[in-house]
Short mmCIF file of C-alpha atoms and ligand atoms in Angstrom, two decimals:
data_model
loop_
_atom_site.label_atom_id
_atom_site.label_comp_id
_atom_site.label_asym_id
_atom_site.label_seq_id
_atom_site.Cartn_x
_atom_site.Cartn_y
_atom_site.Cartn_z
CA UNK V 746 118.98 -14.83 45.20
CA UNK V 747 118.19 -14.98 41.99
CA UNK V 748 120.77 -14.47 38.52
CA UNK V 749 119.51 -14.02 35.49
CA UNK V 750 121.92 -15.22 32.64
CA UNK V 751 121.92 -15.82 28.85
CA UNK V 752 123.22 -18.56 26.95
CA UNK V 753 125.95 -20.10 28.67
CA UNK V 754 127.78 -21.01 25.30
CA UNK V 755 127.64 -17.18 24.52
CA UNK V 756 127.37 -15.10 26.92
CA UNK V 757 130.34 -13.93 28.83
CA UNK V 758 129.20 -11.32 31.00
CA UNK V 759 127.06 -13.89 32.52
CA UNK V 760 129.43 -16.53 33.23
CA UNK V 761 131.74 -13.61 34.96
CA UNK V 762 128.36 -12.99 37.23
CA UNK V 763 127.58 -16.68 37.85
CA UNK V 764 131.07 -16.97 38.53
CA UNK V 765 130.82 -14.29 41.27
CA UNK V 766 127.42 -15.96 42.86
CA UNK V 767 129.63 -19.54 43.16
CA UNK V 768 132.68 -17.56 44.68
CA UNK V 769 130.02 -15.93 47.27
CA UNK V 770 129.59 -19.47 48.53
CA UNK V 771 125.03 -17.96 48.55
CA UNK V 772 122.55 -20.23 47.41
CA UNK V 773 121.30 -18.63 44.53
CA UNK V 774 118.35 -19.81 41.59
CA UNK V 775 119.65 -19.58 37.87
CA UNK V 776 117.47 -18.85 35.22
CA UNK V 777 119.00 -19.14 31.83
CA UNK V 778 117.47 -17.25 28.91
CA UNK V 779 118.10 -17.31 25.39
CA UNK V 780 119.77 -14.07 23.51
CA UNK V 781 118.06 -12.61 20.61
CA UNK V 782 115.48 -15.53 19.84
CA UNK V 783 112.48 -14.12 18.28
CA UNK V 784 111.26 -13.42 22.14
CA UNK V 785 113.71 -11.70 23.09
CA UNK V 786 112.81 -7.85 22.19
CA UNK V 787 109.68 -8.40 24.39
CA UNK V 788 111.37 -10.55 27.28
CA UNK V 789 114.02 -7.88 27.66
CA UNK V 790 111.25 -5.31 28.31
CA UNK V 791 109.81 -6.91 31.23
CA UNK V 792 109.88 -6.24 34.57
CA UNK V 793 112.48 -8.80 35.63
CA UNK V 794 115.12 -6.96 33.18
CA UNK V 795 113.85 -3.23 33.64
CA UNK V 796 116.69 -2.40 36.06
CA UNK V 797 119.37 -3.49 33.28
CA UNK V 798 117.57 -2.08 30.78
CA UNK V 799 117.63 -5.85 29.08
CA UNK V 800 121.26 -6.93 29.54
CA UNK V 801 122.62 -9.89 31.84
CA UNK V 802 123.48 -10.74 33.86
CA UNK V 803 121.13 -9.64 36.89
CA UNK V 804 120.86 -10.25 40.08
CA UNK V 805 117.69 -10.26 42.35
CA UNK V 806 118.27 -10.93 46.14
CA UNK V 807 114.49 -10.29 47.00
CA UNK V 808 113.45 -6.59 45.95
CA UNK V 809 117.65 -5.88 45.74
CA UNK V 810 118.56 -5.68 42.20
CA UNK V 811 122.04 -6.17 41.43
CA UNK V 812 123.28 -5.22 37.56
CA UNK V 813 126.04 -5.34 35.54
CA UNK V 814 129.09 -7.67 36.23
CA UNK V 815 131.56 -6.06 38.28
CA UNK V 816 128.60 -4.86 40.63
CA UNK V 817 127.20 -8.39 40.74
CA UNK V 818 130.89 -9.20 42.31
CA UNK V 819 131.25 -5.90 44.79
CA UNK V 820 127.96 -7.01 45.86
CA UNK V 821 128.49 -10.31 46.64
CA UNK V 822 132.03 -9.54 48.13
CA UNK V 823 130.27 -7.18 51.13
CA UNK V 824 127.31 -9.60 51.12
CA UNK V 825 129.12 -12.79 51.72
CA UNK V 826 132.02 -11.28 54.63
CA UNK V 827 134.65 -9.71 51.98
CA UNK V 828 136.99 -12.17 52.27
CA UNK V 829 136.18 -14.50 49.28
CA UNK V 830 136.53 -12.05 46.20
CA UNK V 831 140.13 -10.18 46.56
CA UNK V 832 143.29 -10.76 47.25
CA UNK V 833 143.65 -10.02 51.41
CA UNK V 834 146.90 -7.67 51.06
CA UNK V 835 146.79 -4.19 50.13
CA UNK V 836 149.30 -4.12 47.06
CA UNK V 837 147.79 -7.37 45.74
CA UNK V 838 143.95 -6.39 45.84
CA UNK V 839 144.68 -2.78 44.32
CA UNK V 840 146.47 -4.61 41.54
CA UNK V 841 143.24 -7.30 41.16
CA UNK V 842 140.52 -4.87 41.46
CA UNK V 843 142.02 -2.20 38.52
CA UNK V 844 142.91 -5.42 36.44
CA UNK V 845 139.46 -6.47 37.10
CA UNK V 846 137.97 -2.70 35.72
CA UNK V 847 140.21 -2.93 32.92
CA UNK V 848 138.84 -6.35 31.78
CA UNK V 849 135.38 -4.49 32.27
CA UNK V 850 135.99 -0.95 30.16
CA UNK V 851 138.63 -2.52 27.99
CA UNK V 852 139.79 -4.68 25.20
CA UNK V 853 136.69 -4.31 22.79
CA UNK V 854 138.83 -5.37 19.47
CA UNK V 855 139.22 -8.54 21.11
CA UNK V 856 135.53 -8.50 22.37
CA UNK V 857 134.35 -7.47 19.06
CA UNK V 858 136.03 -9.58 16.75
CA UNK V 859 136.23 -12.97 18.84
CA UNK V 860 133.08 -13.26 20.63
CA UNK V 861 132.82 -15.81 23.38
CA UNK V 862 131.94 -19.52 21.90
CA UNK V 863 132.52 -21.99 24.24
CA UNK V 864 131.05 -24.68 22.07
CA UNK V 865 133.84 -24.40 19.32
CA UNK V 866 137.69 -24.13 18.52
CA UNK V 867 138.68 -22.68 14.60
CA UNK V 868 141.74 -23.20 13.41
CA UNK V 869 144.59 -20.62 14.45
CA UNK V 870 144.37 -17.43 11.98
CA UNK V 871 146.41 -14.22 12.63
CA UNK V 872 144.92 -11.91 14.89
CA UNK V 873 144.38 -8.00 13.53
CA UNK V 874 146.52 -5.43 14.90
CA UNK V 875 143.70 -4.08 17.53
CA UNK V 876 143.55 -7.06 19.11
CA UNK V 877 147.65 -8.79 18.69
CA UNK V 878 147.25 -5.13 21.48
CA UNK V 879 144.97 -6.03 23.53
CA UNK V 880 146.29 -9.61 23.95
CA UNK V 881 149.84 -8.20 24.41
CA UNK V 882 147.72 -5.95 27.66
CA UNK V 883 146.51 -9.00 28.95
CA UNK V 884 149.60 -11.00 28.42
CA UNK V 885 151.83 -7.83 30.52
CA UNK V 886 148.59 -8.01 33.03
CA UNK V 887 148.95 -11.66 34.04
CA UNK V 888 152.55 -11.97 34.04
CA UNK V 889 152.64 -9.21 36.08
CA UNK V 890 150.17 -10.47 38.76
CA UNK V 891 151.43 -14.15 38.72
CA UNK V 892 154.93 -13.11 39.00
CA UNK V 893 154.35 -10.78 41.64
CA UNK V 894 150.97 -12.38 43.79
CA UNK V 895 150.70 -15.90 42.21
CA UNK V 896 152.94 -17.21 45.13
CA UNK V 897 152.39 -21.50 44.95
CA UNK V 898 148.73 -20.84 43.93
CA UNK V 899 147.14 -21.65 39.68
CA UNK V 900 145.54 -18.67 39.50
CA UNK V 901 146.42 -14.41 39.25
CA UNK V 902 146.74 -13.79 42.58
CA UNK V 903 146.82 -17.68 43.62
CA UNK V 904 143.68 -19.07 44.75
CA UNK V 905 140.61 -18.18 42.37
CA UNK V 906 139.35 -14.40 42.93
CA UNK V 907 136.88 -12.27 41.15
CA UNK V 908 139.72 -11.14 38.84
CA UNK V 909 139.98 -14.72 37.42
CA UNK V 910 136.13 -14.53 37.35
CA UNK V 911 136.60 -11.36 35.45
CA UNK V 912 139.11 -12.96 32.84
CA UNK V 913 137.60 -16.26 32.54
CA UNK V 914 135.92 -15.47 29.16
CA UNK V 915 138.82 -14.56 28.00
CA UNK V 916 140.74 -17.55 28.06
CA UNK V 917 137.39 -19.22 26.73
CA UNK V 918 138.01 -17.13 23.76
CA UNK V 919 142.05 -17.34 23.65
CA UNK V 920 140.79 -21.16 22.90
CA UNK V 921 138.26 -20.97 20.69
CA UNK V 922 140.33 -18.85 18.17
CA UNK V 923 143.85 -20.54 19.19
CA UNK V 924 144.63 -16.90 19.57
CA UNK V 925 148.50 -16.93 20.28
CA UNK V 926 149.65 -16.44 23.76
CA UNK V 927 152.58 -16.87 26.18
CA UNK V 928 153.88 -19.98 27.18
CA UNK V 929 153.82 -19.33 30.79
CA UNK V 930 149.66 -18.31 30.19
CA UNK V 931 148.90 -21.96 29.37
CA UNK V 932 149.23 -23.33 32.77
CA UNK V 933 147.14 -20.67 33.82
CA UNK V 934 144.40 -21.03 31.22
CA UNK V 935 144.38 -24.81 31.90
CA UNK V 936 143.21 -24.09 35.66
CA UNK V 937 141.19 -22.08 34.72
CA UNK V 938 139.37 -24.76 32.31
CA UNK V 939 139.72 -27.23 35.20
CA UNK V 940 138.04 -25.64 37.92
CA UNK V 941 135.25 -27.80 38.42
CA UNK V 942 132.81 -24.48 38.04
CA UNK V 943 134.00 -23.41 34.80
CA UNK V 944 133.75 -27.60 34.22
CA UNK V 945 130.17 -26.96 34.97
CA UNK V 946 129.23 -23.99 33.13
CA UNK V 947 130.90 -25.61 30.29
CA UNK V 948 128.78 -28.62 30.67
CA UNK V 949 126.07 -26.34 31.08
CA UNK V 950 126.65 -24.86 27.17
CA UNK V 951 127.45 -28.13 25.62
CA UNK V 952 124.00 -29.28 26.82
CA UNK V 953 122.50 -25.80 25.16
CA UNK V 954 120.22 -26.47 21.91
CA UNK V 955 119.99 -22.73 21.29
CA UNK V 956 122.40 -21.34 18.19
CA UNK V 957 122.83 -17.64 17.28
CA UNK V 958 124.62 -17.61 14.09
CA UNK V 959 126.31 -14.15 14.15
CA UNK V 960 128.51 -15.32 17.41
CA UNK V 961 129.28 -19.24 15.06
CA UNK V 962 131.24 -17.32 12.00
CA UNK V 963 134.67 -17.66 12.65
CA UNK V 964 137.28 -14.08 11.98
CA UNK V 965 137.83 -13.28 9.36
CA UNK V 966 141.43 -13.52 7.69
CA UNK V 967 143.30 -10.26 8.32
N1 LIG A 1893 128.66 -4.21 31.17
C1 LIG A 1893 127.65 -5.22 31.31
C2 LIG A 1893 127.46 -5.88 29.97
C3 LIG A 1893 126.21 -6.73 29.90
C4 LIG A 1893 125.92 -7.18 28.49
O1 LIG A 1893 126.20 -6.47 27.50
N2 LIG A 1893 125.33 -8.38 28.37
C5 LIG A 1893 124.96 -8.91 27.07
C6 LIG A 1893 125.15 -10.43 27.03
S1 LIG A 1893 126.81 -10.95 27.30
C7 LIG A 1893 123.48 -8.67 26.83
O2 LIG A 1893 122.70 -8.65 27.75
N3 LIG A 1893 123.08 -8.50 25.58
C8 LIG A 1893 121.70 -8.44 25.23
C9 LIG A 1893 121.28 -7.15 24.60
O3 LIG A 1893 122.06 -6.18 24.65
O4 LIG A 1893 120.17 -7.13 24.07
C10 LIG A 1893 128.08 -6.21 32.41
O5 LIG A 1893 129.24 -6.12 32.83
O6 LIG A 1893 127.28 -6.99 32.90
#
């Protein structure tokens, strides 16, 4: 298999996809490509992206094409035995999987206005009203799952799943802007951090030369 990603310092829809190919357990080739470089416009158009219509990440296992994040994950659930991705009780995975495809359809104030940066932390500023919302949604979300499915385990549901894939970004991005959260989501965001994949795919960024300067302004003061 083969995923096609973009920076890893900026690009959060492919760390939730590269995320899915390590849960899989598949070998798989990365190829990182820079967003929006002067090569990009014509990159995008080429064959490799056609399926996507030039967004990442994408997945090629042979002439199987695999895009968008969330069907990067259901593909690698059934492809690697369905066992690795969600939650193996009923009540738990239901609550995982529509978490998960809220992440993907919601939240765009926080999307929009704090864009993943996972070489950087600002200093705390207030959050606008759209997005105080959508962290308040996320906050009811993982309190919700932890108290009811987090049994002994660090993460949403207890051992890592494609719903902490799904969120990972956005604890990148709850650091970056010190964006204020609940106290019982800092244990959580610090497993995240500390699983040793996110350790890479951090690593991974830091070592990244390319800078797009629309995602390195920090918010604006509301
Ligand atoms: N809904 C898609 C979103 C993919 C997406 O928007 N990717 C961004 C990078 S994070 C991209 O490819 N942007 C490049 C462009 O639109 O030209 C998914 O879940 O994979």
């Amino acid at each position: 298999m083969k995923l096609i990603i973009g920076n890893k310092a900026y690009s959060s829809w492919s760390l939730r996809g590269w995320l899915a190919c390590k849960l899989s357990g598949l070998p798989f080739e990365e190829v990182t490509v820079p967003l929006y470089d002067e090569a990009w416009e014509k990159r995008r158009e080429g064959d490799e992206f056609a399926p996507s219509s030039g967004k990442v990440p994408i997945l090629w296992d042979g002439d199987i094409v695999v895009w968008d994040s969330l069907a990067i994950v259901e593909y690698l659930n059934e492809k690697s035995g369905g066992d690795k991705f969600w939650p193996a009780d009923m009540a738990a995975r239901a609550m995982a999987r529509s978490m998960a495809a809220e992440m993907h359809s919601s939240f765009a104030a926080l999307r929009r206005e704090h864009s993943m940066n996972i070489r950087q932390i600002y200093p705390p500023a207030p959050p606008s009203e759209a997005v105080a919302q959508d962290i308040a949604r996320i906050m009811q979300l993982w309190a919700e799952a932890r108290a009811r499915f987090g049994g002994e385990g660090d993460f949403l549901f207890g051992e890592f799943g494609a719903v902490d894939a799904m969120f990972a970004p956005v604890v990148t991005r709850f650091i970056t802007y010190q964006l204020p959260v609940a106290r019982f989501a800092e244990s959580y965001m610090r497993a995240i951090i500390a699983h040793p994949w996110m350790q890479e795919w951090i690593g991974g960024a830091q070592a990244e030369d390319w800078v797009i300067d629309k995602f390195e302004a920090p918010p604006q003061a509301t």
